[in-house]
N, C-alpha and C. Protein backbone atom coordinates (compact mmCIF):
# COMPACT_ATOMS: atom_id res chain seq x y z
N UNK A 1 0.12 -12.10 19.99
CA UNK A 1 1.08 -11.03 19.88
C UNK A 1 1.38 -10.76 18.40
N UNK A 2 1.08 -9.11 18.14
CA UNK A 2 1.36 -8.99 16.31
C UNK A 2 3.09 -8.88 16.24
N UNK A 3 3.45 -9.94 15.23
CA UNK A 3 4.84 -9.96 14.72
C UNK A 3 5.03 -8.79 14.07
N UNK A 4 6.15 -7.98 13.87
CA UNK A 4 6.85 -7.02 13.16
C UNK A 4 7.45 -7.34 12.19
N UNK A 5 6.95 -6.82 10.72
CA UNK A 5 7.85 -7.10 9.67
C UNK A 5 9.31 -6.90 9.23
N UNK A 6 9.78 -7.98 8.60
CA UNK A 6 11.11 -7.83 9.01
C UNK A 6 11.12 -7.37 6.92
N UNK A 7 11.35 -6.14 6.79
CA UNK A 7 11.66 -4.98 5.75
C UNK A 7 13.39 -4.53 5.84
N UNK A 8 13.73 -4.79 4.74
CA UNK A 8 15.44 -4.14 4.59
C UNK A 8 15.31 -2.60 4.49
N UNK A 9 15.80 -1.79 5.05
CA UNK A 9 16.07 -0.26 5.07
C UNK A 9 16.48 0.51 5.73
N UNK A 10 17.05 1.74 5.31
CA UNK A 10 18.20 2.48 6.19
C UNK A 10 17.30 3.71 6.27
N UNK A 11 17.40 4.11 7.91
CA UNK A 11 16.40 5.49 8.02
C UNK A 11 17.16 6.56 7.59
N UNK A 12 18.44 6.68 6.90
CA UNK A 12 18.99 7.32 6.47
C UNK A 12 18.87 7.44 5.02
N UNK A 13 18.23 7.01 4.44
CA UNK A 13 18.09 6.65 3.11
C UNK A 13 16.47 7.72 2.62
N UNK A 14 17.21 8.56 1.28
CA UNK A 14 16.06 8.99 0.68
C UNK A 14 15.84 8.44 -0.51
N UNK A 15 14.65 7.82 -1.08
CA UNK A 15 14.12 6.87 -2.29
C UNK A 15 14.03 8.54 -2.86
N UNK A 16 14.07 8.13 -4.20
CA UNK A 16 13.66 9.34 -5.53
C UNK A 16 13.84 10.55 -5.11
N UNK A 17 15.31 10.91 -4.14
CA UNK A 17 15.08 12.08 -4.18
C UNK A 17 14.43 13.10 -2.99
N UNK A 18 13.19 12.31 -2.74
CA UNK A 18 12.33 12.83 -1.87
C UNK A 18 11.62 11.81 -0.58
N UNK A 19 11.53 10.87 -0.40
CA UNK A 19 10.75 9.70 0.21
C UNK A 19 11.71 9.25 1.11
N UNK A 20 11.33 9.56 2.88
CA UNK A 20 12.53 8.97 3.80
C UNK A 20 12.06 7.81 4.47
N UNK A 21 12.26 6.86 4.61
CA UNK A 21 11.47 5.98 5.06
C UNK A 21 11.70 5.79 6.69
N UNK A 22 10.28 5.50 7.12
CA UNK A 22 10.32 5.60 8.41
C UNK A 22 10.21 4.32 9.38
N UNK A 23 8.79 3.87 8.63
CA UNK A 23 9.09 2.22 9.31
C UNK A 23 8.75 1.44 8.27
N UNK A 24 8.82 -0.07 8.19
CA UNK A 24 8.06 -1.33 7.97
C UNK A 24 6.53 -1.10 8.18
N UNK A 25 5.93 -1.60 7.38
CA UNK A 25 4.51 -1.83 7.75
C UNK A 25 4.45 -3.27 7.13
N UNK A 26 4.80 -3.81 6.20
CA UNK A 26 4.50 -5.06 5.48
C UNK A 26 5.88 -5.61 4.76
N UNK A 27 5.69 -6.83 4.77
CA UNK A 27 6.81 -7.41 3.72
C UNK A 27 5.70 -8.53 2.63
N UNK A 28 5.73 -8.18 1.44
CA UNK A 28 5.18 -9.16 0.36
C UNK A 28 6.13 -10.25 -0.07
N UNK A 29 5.45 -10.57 -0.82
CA UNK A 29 6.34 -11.71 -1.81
C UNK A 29 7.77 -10.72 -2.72
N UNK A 30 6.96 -10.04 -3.34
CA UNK A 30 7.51 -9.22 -4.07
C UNK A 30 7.92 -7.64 -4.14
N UNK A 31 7.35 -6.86 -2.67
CA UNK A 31 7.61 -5.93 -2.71
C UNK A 31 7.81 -5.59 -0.98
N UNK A 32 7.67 -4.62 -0.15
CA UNK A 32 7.80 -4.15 0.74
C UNK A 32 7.37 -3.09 0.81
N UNK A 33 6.29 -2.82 1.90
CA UNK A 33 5.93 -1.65 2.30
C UNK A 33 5.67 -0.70 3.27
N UNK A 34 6.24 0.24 3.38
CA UNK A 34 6.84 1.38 4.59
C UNK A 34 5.95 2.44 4.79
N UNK A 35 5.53 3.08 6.03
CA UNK A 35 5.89 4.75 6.28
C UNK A 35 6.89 5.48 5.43
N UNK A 36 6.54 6.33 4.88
CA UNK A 36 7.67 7.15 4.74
C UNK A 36 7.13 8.58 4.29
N UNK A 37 7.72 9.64 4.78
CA UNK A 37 7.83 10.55 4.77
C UNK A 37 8.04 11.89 3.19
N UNK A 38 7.06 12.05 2.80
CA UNK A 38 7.28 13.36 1.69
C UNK A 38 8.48 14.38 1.98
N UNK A 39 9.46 14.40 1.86
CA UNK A 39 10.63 15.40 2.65
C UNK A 39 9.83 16.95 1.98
N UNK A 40 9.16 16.98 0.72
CA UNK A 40 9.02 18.13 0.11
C UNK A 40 8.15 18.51 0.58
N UNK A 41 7.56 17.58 0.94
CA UNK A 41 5.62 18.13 0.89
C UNK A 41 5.50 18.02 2.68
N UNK A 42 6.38 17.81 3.35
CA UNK A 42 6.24 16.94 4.80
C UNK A 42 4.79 16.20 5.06
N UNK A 43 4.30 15.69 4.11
CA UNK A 43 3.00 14.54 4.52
C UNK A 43 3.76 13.25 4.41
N UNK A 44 3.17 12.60 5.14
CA UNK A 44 3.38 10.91 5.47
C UNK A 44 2.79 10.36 4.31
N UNK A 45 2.76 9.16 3.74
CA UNK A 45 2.64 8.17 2.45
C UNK A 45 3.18 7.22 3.02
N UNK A 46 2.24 5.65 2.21
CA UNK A 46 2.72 4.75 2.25
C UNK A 46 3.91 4.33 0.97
N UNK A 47 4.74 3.42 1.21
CA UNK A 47 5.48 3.42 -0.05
C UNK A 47 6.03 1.85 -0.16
N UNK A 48 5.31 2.05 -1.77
CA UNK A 48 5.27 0.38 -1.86
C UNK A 48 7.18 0.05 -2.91
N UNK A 49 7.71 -1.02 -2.40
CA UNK A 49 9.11 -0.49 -2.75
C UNK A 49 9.08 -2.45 -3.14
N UNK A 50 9.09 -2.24 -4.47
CA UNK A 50 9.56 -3.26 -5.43
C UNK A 50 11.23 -4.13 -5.32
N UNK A 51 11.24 -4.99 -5.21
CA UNK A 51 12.53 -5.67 -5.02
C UNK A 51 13.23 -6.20 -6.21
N UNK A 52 12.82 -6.11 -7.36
CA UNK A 52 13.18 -6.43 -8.58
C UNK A 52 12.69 -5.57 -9.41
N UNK A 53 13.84 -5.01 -10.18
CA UNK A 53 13.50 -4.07 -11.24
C UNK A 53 14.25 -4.41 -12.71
N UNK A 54 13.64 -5.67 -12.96
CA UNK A 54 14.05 -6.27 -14.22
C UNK A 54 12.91 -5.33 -14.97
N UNK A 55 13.71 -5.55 -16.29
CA UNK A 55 12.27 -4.70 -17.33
C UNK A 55 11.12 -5.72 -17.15
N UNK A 56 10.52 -6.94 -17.10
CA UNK A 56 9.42 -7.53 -17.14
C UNK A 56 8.95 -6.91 -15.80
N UNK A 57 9.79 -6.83 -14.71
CA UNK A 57 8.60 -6.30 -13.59
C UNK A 57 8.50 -4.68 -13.40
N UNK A 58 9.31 -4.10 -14.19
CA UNK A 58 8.81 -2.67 -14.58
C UNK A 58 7.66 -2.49 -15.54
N UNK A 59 7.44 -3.55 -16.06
CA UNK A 59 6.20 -3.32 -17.01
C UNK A 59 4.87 -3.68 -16.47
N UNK A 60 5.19 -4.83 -15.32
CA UNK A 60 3.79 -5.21 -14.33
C UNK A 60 3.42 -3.80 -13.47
N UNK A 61 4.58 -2.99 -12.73
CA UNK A 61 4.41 -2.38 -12.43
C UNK A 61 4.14 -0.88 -12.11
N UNK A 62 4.47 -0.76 -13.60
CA UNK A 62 3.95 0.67 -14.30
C UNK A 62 2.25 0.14 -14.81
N UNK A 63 2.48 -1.15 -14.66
CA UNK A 63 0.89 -1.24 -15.22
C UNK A 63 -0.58 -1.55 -14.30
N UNK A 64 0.56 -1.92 -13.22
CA UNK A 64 -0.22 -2.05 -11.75
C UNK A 64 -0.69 -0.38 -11.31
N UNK A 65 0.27 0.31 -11.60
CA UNK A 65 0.15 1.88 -11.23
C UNK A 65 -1.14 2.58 -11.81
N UNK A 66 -0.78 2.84 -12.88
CA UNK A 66 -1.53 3.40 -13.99
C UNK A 66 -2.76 2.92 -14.12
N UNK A 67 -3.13 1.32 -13.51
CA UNK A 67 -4.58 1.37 -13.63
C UNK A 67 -5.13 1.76 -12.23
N UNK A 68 -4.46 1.57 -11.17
CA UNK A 68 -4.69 1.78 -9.47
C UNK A 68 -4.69 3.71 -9.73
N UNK A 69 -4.06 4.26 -10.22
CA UNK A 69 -4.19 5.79 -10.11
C UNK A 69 -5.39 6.28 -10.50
N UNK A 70 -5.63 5.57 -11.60
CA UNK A 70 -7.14 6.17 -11.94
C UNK A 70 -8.14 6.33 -11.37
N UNK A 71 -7.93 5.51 -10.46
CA UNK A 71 -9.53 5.33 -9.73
C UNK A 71 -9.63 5.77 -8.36
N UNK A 72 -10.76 6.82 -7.97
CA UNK A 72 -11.22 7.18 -6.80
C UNK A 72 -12.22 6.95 -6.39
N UNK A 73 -12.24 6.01 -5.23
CA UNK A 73 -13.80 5.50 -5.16
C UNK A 73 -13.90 5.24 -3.63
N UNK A 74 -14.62 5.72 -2.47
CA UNK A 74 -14.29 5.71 -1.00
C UNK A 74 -14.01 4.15 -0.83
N UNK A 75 -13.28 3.77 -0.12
CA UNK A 75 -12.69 2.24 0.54
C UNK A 75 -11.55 2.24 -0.32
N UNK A 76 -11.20 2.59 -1.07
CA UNK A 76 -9.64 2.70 -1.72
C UNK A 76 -9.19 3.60 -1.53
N UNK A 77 -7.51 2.60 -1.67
CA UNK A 77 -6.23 3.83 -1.54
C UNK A 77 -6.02 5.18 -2.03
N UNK A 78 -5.76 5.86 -2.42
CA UNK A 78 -5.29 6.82 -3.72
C UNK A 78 -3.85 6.67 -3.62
N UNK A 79 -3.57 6.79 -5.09
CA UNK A 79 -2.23 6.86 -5.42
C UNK A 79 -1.54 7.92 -5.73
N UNK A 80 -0.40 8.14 -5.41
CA UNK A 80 0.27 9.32 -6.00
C UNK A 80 1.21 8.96 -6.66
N UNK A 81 2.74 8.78 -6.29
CA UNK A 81 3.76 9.00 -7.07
C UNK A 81 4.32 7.49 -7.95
N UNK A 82 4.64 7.63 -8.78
CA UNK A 82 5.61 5.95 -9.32
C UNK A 82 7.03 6.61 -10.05
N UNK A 83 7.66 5.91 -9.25
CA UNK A 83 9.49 6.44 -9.63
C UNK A 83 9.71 4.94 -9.87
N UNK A 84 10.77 5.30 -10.40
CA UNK A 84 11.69 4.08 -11.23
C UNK A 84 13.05 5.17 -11.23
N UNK A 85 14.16 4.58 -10.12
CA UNK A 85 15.30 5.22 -9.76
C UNK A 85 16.10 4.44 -10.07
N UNK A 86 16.91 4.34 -11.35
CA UNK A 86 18.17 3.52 -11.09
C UNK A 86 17.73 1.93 -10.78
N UNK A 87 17.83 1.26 -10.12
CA UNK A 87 17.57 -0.12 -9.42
C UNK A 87 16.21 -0.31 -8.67
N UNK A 88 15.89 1.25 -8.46
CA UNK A 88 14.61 1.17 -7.69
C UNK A 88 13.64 1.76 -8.00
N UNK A 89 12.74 0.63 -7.71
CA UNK A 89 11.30 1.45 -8.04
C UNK A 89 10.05 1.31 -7.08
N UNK A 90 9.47 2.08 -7.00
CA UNK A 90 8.13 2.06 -5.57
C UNK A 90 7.29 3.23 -6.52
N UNK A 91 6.10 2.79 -5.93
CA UNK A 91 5.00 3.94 -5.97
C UNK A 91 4.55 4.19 -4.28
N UNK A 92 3.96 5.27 -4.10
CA UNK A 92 3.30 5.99 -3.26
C UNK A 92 1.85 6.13 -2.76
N UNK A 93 1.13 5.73 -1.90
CA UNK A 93 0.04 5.87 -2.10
C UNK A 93 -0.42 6.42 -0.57
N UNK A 94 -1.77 6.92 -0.13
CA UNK A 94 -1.90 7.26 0.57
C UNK A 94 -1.92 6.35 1.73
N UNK A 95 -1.53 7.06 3.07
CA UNK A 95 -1.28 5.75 4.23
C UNK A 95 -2.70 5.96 4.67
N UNK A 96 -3.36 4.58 5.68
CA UNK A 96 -4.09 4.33 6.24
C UNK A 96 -3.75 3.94 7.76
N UNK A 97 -4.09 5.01 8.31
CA UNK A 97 -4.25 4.39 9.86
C UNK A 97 -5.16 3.81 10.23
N UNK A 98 -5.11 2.13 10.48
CA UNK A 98 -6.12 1.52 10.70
C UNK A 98 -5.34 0.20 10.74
N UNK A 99 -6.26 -0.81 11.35
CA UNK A 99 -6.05 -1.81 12.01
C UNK A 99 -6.24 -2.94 10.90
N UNK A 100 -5.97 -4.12 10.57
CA UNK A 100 -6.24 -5.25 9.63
C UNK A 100 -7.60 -5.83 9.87
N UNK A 101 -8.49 -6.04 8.99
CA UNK A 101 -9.96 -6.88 9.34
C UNK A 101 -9.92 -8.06 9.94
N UNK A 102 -8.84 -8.49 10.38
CA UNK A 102 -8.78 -10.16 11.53
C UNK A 102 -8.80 -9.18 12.78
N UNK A 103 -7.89 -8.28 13.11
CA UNK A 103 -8.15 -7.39 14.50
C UNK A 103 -9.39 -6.97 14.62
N UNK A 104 -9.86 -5.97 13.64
CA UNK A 104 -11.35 -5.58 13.97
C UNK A 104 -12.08 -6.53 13.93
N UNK A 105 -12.74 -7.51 13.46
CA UNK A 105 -13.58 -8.57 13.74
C UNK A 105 -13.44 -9.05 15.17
N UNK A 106 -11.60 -9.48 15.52
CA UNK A 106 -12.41 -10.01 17.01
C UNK A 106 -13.14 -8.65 18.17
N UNK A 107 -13.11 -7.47 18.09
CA UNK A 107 -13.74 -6.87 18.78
C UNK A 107 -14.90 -5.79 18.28
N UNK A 108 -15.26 -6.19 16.90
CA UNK A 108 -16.30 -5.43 16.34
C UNK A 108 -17.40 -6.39 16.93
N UNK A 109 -18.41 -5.38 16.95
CA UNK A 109 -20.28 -6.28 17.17
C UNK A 109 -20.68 -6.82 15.63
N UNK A 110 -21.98 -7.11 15.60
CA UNK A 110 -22.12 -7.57 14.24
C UNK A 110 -22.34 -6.30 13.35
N UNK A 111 -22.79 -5.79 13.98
CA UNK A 111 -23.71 -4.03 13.29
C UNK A 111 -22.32 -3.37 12.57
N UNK A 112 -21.39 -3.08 12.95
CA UNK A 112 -19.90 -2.69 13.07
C UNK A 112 -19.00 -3.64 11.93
N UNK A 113 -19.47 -4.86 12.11
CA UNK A 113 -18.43 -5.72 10.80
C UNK A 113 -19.41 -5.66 9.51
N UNK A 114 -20.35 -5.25 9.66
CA UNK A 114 -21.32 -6.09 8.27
C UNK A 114 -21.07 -4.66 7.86
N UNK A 115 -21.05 -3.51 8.76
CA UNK A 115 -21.00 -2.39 8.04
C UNK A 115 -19.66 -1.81 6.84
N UNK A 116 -18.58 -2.33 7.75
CA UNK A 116 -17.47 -2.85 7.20
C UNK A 116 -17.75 -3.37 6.15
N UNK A 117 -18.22 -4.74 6.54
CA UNK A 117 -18.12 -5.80 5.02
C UNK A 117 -18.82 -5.16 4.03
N UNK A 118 -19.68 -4.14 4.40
CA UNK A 118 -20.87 -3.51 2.99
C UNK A 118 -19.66 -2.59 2.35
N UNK A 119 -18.92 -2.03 3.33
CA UNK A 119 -17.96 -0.87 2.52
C UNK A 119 -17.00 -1.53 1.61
N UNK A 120 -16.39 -2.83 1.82
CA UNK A 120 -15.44 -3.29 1.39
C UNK A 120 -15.99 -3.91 -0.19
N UNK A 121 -17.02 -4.44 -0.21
CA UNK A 121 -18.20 -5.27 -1.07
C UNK A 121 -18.42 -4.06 -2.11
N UNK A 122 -18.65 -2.96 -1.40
CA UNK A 122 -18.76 -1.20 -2.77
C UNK A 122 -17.52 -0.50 -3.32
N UNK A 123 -16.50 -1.50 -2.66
CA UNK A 123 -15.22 -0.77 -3.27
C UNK A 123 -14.48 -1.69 -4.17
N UNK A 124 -15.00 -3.52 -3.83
CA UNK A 124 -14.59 -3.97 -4.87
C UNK A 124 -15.38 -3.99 -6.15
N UNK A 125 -16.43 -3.57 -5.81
CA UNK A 125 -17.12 -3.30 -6.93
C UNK A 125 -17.50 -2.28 -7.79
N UNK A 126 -16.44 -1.32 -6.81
CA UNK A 126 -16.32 0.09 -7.79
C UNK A 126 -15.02 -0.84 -8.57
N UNK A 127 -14.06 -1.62 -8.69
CA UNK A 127 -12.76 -2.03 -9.25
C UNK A 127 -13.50 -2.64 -10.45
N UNK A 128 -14.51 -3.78 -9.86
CA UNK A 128 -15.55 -4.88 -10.91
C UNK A 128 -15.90 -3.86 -12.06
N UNK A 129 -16.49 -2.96 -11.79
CA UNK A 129 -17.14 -1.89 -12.56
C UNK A 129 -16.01 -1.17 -13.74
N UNK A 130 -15.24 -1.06 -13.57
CA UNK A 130 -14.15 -0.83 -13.66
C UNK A 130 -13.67 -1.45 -15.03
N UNK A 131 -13.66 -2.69 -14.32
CA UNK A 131 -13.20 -3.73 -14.74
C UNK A 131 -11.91 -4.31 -14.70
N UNK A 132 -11.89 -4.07 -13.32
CA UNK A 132 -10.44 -4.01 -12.69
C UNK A 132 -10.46 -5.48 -11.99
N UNK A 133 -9.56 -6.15 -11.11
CA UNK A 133 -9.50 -7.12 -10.44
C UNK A 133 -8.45 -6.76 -8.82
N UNK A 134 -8.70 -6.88 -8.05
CA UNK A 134 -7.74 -6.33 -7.11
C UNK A 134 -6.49 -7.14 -6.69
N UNK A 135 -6.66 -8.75 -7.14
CA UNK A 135 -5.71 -9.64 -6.50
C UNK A 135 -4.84 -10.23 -5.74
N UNK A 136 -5.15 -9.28 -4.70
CA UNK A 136 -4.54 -9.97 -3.38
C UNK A 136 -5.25 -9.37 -1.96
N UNK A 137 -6.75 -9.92 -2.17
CA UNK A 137 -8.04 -9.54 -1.65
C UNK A 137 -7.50 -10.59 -0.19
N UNK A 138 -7.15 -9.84 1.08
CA UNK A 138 -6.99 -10.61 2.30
C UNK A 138 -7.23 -9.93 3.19
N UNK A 139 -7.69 -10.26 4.36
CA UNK A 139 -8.25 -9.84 5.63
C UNK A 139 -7.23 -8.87 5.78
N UNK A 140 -5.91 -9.37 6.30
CA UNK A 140 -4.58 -8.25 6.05
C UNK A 140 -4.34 -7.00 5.25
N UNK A 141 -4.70 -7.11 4.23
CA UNK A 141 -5.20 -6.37 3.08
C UNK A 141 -5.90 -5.03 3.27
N UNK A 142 -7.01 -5.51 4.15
CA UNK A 142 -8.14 -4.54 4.22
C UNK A 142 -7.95 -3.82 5.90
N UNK A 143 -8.00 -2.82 5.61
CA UNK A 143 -7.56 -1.75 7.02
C UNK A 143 -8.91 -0.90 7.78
N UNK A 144 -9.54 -1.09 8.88
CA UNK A 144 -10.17 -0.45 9.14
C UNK A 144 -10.21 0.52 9.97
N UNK A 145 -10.58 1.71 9.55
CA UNK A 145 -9.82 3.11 10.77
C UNK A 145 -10.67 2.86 11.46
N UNK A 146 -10.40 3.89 12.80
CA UNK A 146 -10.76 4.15 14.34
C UNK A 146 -12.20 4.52 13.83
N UNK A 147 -12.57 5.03 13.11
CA UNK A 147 -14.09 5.61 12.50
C UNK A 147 -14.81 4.32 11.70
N UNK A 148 -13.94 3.32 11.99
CA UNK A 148 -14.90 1.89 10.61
C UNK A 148 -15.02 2.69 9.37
């Protein structure tokens, strides 16, 4: 049975202005991440929402941003927005509907996971190329849509 993350937030609550949050999808060490809603644009986004906004982790995370925005390469996210509101700060990135790679494995064939694993293997190595590092490379991590 998949547990539900237990995420602090009020569905009444708009982040920066614009960003309503809708559900939990994840809780990190250090951040939390939701559904939430573009009120301007009405598209859905994921939104990654930082729990400490000391200046040292505004500087990890303007720097986490800025190198993750740059890059478009199929098997990665894209990024859009990074606010720093007062106490809060999140960036935006595009949501993925898709399942975690421990779910798809138990009911993928082999043809179906390796194909997977080849996509995942060309996207960390569009980062390698890069010369990027992704660092928190986990089955959880990696999302595979209804299309693999």
């Amino acid at each position: 049975m998949r547990r539900e993350p237990r995420c602090v937030m009020s569905s009444d609550e708009i982040l920066g202005g614009r960003y309503r949050l809708v559900r939990c999808l994840g809780r990190g060490a250090s951040c939390d991440v939701y559904e939430a809603l573009d009120v301007r644009l009405g598209a859905t986004v994921a939104l990654k929402r930082f729990r400490e906004a000391s200046l040292d982790a505004l500087i990890r995370i303007k720097s986490e941003f800025r190198t993750l925005a740059g890059i478009a390469a199929p098997g990665l996210v894209r990024f859009f927005d990074l606010v720093v509101d007062d106490d809060v700060a999140f960036f935006t990135m595009e949501l993925v509907d898709g399942a975690p790679l421990t779910e798809f494995a138990r009911e993928a064939a082999g043809d179906e996971l390796r194909g997977v694993l080849g996509q995942v293997a060309g996207a960390i190595g569009e980062l390698h190329a890069r010369g990027q590092l992704h660092r928190d490379l986990k089955p959880a991590n990696i999302l595979v849509t209804a299309g693999g």
